[in-house]
Short mmCIF file of C-alpha atoms in Angstrom, two decimals:
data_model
loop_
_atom_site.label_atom_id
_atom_site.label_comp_id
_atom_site.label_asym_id
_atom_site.label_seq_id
_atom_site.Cartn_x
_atom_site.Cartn_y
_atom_site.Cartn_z
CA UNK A 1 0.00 0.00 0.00
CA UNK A 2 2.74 2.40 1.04
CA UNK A 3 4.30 1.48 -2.39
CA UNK A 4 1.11 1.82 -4.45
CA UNK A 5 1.37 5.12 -2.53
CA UNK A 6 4.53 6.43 -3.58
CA UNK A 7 3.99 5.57 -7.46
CA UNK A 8 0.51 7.18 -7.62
CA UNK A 9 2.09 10.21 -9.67
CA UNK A 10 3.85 8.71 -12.87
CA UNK A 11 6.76 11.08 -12.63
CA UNK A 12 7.72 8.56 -10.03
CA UNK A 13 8.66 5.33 -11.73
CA UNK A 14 10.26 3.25 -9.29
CA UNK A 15 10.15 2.19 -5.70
CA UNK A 16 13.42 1.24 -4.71
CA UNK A 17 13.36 -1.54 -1.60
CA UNK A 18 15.83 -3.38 0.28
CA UNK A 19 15.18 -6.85 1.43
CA UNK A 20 17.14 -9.29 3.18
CA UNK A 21 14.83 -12.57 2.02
CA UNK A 22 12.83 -13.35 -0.94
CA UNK A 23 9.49 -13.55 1.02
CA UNK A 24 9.57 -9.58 1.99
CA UNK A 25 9.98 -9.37 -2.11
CA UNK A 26 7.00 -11.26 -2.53
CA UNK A 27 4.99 -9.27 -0.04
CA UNK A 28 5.95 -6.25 -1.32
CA UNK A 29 5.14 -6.95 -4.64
CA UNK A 30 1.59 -8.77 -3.39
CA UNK A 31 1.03 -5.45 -1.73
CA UNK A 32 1.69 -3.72 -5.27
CA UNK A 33 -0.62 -6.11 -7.09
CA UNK A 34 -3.66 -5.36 -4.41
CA UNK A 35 -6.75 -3.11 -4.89
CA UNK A 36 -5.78 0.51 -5.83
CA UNK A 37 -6.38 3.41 -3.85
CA UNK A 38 -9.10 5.61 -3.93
CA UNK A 39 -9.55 9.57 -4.04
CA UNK A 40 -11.06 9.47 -0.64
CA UNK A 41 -8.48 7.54 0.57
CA UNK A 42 -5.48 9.71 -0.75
CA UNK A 43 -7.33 13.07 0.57
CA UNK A 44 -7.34 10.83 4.07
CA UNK A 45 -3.73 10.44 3.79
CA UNK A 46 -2.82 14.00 2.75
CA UNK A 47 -4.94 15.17 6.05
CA UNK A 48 -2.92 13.01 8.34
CA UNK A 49 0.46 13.52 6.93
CA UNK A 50 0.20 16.56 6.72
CA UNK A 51 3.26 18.34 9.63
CA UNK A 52 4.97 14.98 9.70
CA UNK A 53 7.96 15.12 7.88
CA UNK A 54 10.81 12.43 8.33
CA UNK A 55 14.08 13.88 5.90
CA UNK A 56 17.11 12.11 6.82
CA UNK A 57 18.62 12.85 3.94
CA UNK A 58 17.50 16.93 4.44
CA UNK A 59 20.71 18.07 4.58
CA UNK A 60 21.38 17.23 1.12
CA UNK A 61 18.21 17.99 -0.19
CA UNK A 62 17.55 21.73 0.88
CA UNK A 63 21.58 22.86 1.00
CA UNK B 1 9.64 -24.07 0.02
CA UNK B 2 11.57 -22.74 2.39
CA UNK B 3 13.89 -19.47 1.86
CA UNK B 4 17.16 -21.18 3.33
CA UNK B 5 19.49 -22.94 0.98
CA UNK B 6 19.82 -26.92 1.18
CA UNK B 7 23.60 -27.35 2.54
CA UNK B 8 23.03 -31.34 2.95
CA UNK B 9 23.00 -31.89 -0.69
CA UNK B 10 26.07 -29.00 -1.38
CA UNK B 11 23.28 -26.18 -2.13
CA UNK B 12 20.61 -27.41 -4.06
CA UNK B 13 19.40 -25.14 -7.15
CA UNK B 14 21.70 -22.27 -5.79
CA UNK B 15 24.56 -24.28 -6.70
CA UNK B 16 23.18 -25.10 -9.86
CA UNK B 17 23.47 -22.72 -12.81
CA UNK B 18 20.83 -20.01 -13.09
CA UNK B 19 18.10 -19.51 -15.91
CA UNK B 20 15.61 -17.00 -15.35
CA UNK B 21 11.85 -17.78 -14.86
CA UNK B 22 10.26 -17.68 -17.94
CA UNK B 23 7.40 -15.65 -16.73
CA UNK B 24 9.54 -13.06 -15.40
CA UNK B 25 7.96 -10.35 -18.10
CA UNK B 26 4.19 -11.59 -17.81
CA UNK B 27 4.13 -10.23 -14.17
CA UNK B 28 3.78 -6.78 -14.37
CA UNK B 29 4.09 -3.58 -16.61
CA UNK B 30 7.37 -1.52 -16.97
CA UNK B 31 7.24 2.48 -16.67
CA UNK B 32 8.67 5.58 -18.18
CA UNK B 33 11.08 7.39 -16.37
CA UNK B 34 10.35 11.14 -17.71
CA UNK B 35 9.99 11.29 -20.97
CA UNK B 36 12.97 9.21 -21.76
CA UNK B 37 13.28 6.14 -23.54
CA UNK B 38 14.53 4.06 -20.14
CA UNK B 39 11.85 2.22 -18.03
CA UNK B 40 12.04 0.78 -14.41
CA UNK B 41 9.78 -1.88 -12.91
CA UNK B 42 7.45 -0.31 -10.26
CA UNK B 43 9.87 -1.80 -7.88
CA UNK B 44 13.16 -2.09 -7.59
CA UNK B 45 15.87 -3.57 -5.37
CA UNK B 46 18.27 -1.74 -3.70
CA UNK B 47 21.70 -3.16 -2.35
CA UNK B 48 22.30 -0.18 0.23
CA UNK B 49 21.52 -3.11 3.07
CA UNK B 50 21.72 -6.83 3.18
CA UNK B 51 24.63 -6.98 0.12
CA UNK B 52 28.00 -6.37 2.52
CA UNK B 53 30.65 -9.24 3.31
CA UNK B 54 28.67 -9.26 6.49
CA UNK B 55 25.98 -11.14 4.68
CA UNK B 56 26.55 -14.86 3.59
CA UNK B 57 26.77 -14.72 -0.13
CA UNK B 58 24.24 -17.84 -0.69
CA UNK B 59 21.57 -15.45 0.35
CA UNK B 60 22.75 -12.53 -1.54
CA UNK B 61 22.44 -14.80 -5.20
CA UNK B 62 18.65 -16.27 -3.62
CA UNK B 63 17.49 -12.54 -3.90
CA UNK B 64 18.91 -11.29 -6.58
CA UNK B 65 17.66 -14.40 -8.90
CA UNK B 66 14.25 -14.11 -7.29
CA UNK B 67 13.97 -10.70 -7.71
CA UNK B 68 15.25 -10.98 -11.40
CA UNK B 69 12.07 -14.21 -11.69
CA UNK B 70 9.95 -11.78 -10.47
CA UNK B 71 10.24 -9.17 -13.32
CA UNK B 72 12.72 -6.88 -11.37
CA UNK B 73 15.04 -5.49 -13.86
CA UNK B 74 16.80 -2.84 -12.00
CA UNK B 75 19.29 -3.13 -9.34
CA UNK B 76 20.60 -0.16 -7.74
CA UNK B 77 24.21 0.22 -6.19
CA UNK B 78 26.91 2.63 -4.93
CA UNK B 79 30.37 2.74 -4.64
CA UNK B 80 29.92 2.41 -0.79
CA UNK B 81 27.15 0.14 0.12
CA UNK B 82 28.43 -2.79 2.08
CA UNK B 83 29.63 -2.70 4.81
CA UNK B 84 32.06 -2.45 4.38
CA UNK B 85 32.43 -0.13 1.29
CA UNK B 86 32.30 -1.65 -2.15
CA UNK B 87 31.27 -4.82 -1.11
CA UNK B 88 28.29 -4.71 -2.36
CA UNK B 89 29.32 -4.12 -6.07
CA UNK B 90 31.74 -7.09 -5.39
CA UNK B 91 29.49 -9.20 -4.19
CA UNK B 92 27.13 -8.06 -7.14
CA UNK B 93 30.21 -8.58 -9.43
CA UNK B 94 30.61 -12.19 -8.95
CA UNK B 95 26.72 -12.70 -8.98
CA UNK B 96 27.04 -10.88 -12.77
CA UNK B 97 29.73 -13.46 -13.07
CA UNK B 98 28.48 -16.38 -12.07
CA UNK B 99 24.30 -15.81 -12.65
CA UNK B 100 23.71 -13.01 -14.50
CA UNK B 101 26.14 -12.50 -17.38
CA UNK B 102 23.58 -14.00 -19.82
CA UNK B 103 20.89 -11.28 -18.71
CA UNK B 104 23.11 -8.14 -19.00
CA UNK B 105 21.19 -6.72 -21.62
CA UNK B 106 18.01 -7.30 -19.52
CA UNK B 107 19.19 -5.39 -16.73
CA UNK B 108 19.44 -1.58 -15.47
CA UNK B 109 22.29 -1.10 -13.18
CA UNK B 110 22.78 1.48 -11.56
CA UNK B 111 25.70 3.26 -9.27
CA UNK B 112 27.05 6.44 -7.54
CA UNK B 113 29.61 8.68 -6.25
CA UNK B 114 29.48 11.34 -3.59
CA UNK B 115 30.25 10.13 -0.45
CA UNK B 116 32.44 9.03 2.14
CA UNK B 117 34.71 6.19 -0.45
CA UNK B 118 38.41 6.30 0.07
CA UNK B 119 40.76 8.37 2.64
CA UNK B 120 41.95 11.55 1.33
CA UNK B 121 40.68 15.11 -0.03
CA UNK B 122 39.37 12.98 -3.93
CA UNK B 123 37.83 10.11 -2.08
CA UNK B 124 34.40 12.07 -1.38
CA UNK B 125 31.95 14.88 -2.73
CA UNK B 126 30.93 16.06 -6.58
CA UNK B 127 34.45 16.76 -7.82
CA UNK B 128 35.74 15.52 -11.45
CA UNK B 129 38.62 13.38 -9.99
CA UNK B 130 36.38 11.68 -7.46
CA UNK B 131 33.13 11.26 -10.16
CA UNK B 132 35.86 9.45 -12.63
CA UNK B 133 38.21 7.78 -10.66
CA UNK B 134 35.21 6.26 -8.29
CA UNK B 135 32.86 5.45 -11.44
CA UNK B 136 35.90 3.37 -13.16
CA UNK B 137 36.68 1.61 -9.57
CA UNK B 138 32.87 0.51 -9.91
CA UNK B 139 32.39 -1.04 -13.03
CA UNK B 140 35.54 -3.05 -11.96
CA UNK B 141 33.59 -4.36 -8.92
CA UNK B 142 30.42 -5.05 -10.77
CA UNK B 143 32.28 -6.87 -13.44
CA UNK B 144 30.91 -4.92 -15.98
CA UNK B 145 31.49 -2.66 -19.01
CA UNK B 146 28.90 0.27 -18.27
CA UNK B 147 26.68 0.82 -15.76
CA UNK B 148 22.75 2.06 -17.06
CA UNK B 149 22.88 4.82 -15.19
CA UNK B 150 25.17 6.61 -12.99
CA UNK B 151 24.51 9.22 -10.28
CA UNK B 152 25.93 12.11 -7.96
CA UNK B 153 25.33 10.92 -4.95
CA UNK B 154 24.61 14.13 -3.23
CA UNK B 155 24.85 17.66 -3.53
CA UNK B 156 28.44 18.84 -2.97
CA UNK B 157 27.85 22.65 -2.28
CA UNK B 158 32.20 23.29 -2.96
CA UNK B 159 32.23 22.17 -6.34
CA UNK B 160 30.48 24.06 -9.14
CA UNK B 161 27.53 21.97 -10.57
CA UNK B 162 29.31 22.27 -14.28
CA UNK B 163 32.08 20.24 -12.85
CA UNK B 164 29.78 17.69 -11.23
CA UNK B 165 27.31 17.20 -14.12
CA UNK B 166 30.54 18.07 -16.71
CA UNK B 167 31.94 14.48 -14.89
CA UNK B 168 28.73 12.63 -15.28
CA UNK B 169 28.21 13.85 -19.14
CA UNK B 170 32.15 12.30 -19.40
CA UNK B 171 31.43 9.37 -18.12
CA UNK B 172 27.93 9.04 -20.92
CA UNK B 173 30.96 10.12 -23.37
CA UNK B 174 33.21 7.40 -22.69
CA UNK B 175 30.63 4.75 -22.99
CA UNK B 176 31.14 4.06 -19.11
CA UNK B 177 27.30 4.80 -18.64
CA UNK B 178 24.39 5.01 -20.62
CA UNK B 179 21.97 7.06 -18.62
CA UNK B 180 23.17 10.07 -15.76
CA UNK B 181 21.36 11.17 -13.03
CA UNK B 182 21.33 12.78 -9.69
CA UNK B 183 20.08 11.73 -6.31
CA UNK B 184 18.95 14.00 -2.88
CA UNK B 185 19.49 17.46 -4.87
CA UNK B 186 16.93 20.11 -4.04
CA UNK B 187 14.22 21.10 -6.49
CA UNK B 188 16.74 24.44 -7.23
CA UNK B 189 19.38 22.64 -7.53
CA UNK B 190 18.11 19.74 -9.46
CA UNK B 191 16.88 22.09 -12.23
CA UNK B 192 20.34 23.85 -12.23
CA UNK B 193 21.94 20.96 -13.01
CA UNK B 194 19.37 19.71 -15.21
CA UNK B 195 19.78 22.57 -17.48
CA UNK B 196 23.54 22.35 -17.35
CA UNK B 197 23.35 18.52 -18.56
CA UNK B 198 21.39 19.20 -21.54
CA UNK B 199 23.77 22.15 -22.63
CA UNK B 200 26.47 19.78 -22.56
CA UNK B 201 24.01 17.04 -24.39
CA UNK B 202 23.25 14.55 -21.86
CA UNK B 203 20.12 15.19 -20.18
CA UNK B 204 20.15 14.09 -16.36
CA UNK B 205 17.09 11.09 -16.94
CA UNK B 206 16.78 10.40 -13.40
CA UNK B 207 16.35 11.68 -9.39
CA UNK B 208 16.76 9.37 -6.40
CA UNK B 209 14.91 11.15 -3.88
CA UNK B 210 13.92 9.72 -0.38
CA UNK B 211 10.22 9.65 -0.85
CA UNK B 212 7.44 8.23 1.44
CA UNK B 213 3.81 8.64 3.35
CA UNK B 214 6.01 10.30 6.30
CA UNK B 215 8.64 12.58 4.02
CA UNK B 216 6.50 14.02 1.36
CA UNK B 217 8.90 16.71 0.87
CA UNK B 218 9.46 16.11 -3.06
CA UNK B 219 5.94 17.48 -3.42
CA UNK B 220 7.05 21.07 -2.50
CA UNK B 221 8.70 21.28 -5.56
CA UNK B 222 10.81 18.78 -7.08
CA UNK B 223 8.03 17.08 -8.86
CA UNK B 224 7.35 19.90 -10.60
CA UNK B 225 10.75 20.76 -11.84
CA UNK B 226 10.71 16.98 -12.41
CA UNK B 227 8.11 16.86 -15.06
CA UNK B 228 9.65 20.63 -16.36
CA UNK B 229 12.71 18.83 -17.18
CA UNK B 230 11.37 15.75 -18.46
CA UNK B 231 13.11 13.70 -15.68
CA UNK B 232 11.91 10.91 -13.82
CA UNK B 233 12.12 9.74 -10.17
CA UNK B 234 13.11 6.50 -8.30
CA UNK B 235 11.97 7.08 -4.15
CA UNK B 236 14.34 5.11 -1.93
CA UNK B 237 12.77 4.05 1.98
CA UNK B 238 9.26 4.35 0.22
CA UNK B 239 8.47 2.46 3.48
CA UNK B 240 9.79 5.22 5.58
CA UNK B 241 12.77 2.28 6.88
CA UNK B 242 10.17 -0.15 8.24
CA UNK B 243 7.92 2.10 10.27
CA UNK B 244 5.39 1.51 6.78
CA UNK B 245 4.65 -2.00 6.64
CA UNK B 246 3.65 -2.69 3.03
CA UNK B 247 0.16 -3.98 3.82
#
């Protein structure tokens, strides 16, 4: 779901994962095969994320 | 069928040489990255984690080849993954060796420069010596002739972008790789460097932002300049590191 999340815009065409055993490839790419998300769902998500904001990598990104 | 390899009878189908599923392509549809002519599988692996000498290497070949039987094309490395550094592209090298030579054409690979690699003022950051010299010590590792794309690794704020992109359009040049792009630049300074690629003639293709449900910060603009520039985007810890599990 998180993945289906991520590639919901096209200008993002690939979810890079890690994995340290086939089965968390195969559940990630279940999860990728599942029902789609709707509108109402993605407006949900945009209210509750909104404020949280977890950028390790900020350093790099705003310098 | 269990994950873990069969050491009673000396490793089983691990041991065994490797031929791709023949399903692999049936499984899934590839997309565009920008509007270039390269496409990605909606997922990817990465070999940040779980690729170092720390790792037994009989695991290391299980996920790649299942990955690979599962339609994933791309694999995405950098000089330092491990631990410890470079590891991972040798541990990927003898896996190209070994398992994967065959499928080279059927595979994106993909690796970086920018940070911490060897001790000493050219062993780090966005300059031309470091780019080169850490690209060519790469394709060594990953036993192979070009990588699909390469990337700057970060931002380096010291070194003008001309430099930095100037190294990566070399490297499309010399044959070394066939796509460039950049990863963790801001949305400024991706579209600097963006316009400074296609001056020289190799447009940057691709971003590697971190991207997920809990860091939406591509959104505030870097999507936009993005689709502007006709680039693409691959979002590493899309599960935030494990605090999203993919349900």
């Amino acid at each position: 779901m998180a993945i289906q999340w991520v590639l919901r815009d096209p200008v993002v065409a690939s979810a890079l994962i890690g994995a340290s055993r086939p089965s968390q490839l195969d559940e990630n790419l279940a999860a990728l095969d599942g029902p789609a998300f709707t509108t109402e769902e993605i407006e949900r998500i945009d209210a509750l994320s909104d404020g949280i904001d977890v950028d390790l990598w900020a350093d790099s990104a705003t310098s | 069928m269990t994950d873990q390899p069969n050491y009673r009878s000396g490793g089983g189908d691990l041991h065994r040489p490797y031929t791709a599923a023949d399903d692999r392509y049936d499984l899934r549809d590839y997309r565009r990255v920008g509007t270039s002519g390269l496409t990605l599988p909606p997922v990817s692996l990465g070999l940040w984690w779980n690729f170092g000498d720390n790792i037994p290497f009989d695991n290391q070949r299980a996920l790649l080849r299942h990955a690979f039987d599962k339609g994933i094309t791309h694999f995405d490395l950098a000089n330092n993954y491990g631990p410890p550094y470079g590891t991972a592209e040798t541990n990927f090298g003898r896996m190209m060796r070994e398992d994967f030579a065959p499928y080279r054409d059927e595979l994106i690979l993909s690796s970086k420069a920018g940070y911490d690699m060897w001790h000493g003022p050219y062993g780090n950051g966005g300059s031309r010596k470091y780019i080169l010299a850490s690209a060519e010590q790469s394709l060594r590792r990953m036993s192979v002739e070009y990588v699909d794309i390469f990337y700057s690794h970060r931002v380096d704020p010291d070194v003008p972008v001309e430099e930095t992109v100037g190294a990566l359009d070399t490297l499309v040049r010399q044959g070394k790789a066939l796509y460039v792009g950049i990863s963790s630049y801001s949305a400024e300074r991706t579209a600097v460097a963006a316009s400074v690629a296609r001056s020289l003639g190799t447009p940057l293709v691709i971003h590697q932002p971190a991207y997920s449900i809990l860091n939406r910060w591509v959104e505030d603009g870097l999507t936009g300049v993005l689709k502007q520039e006709g680039m693409g985007a691959i979002a590493f810890t899309p599960l935030a590191q494990g605090l999203l599990t993919d349900k």
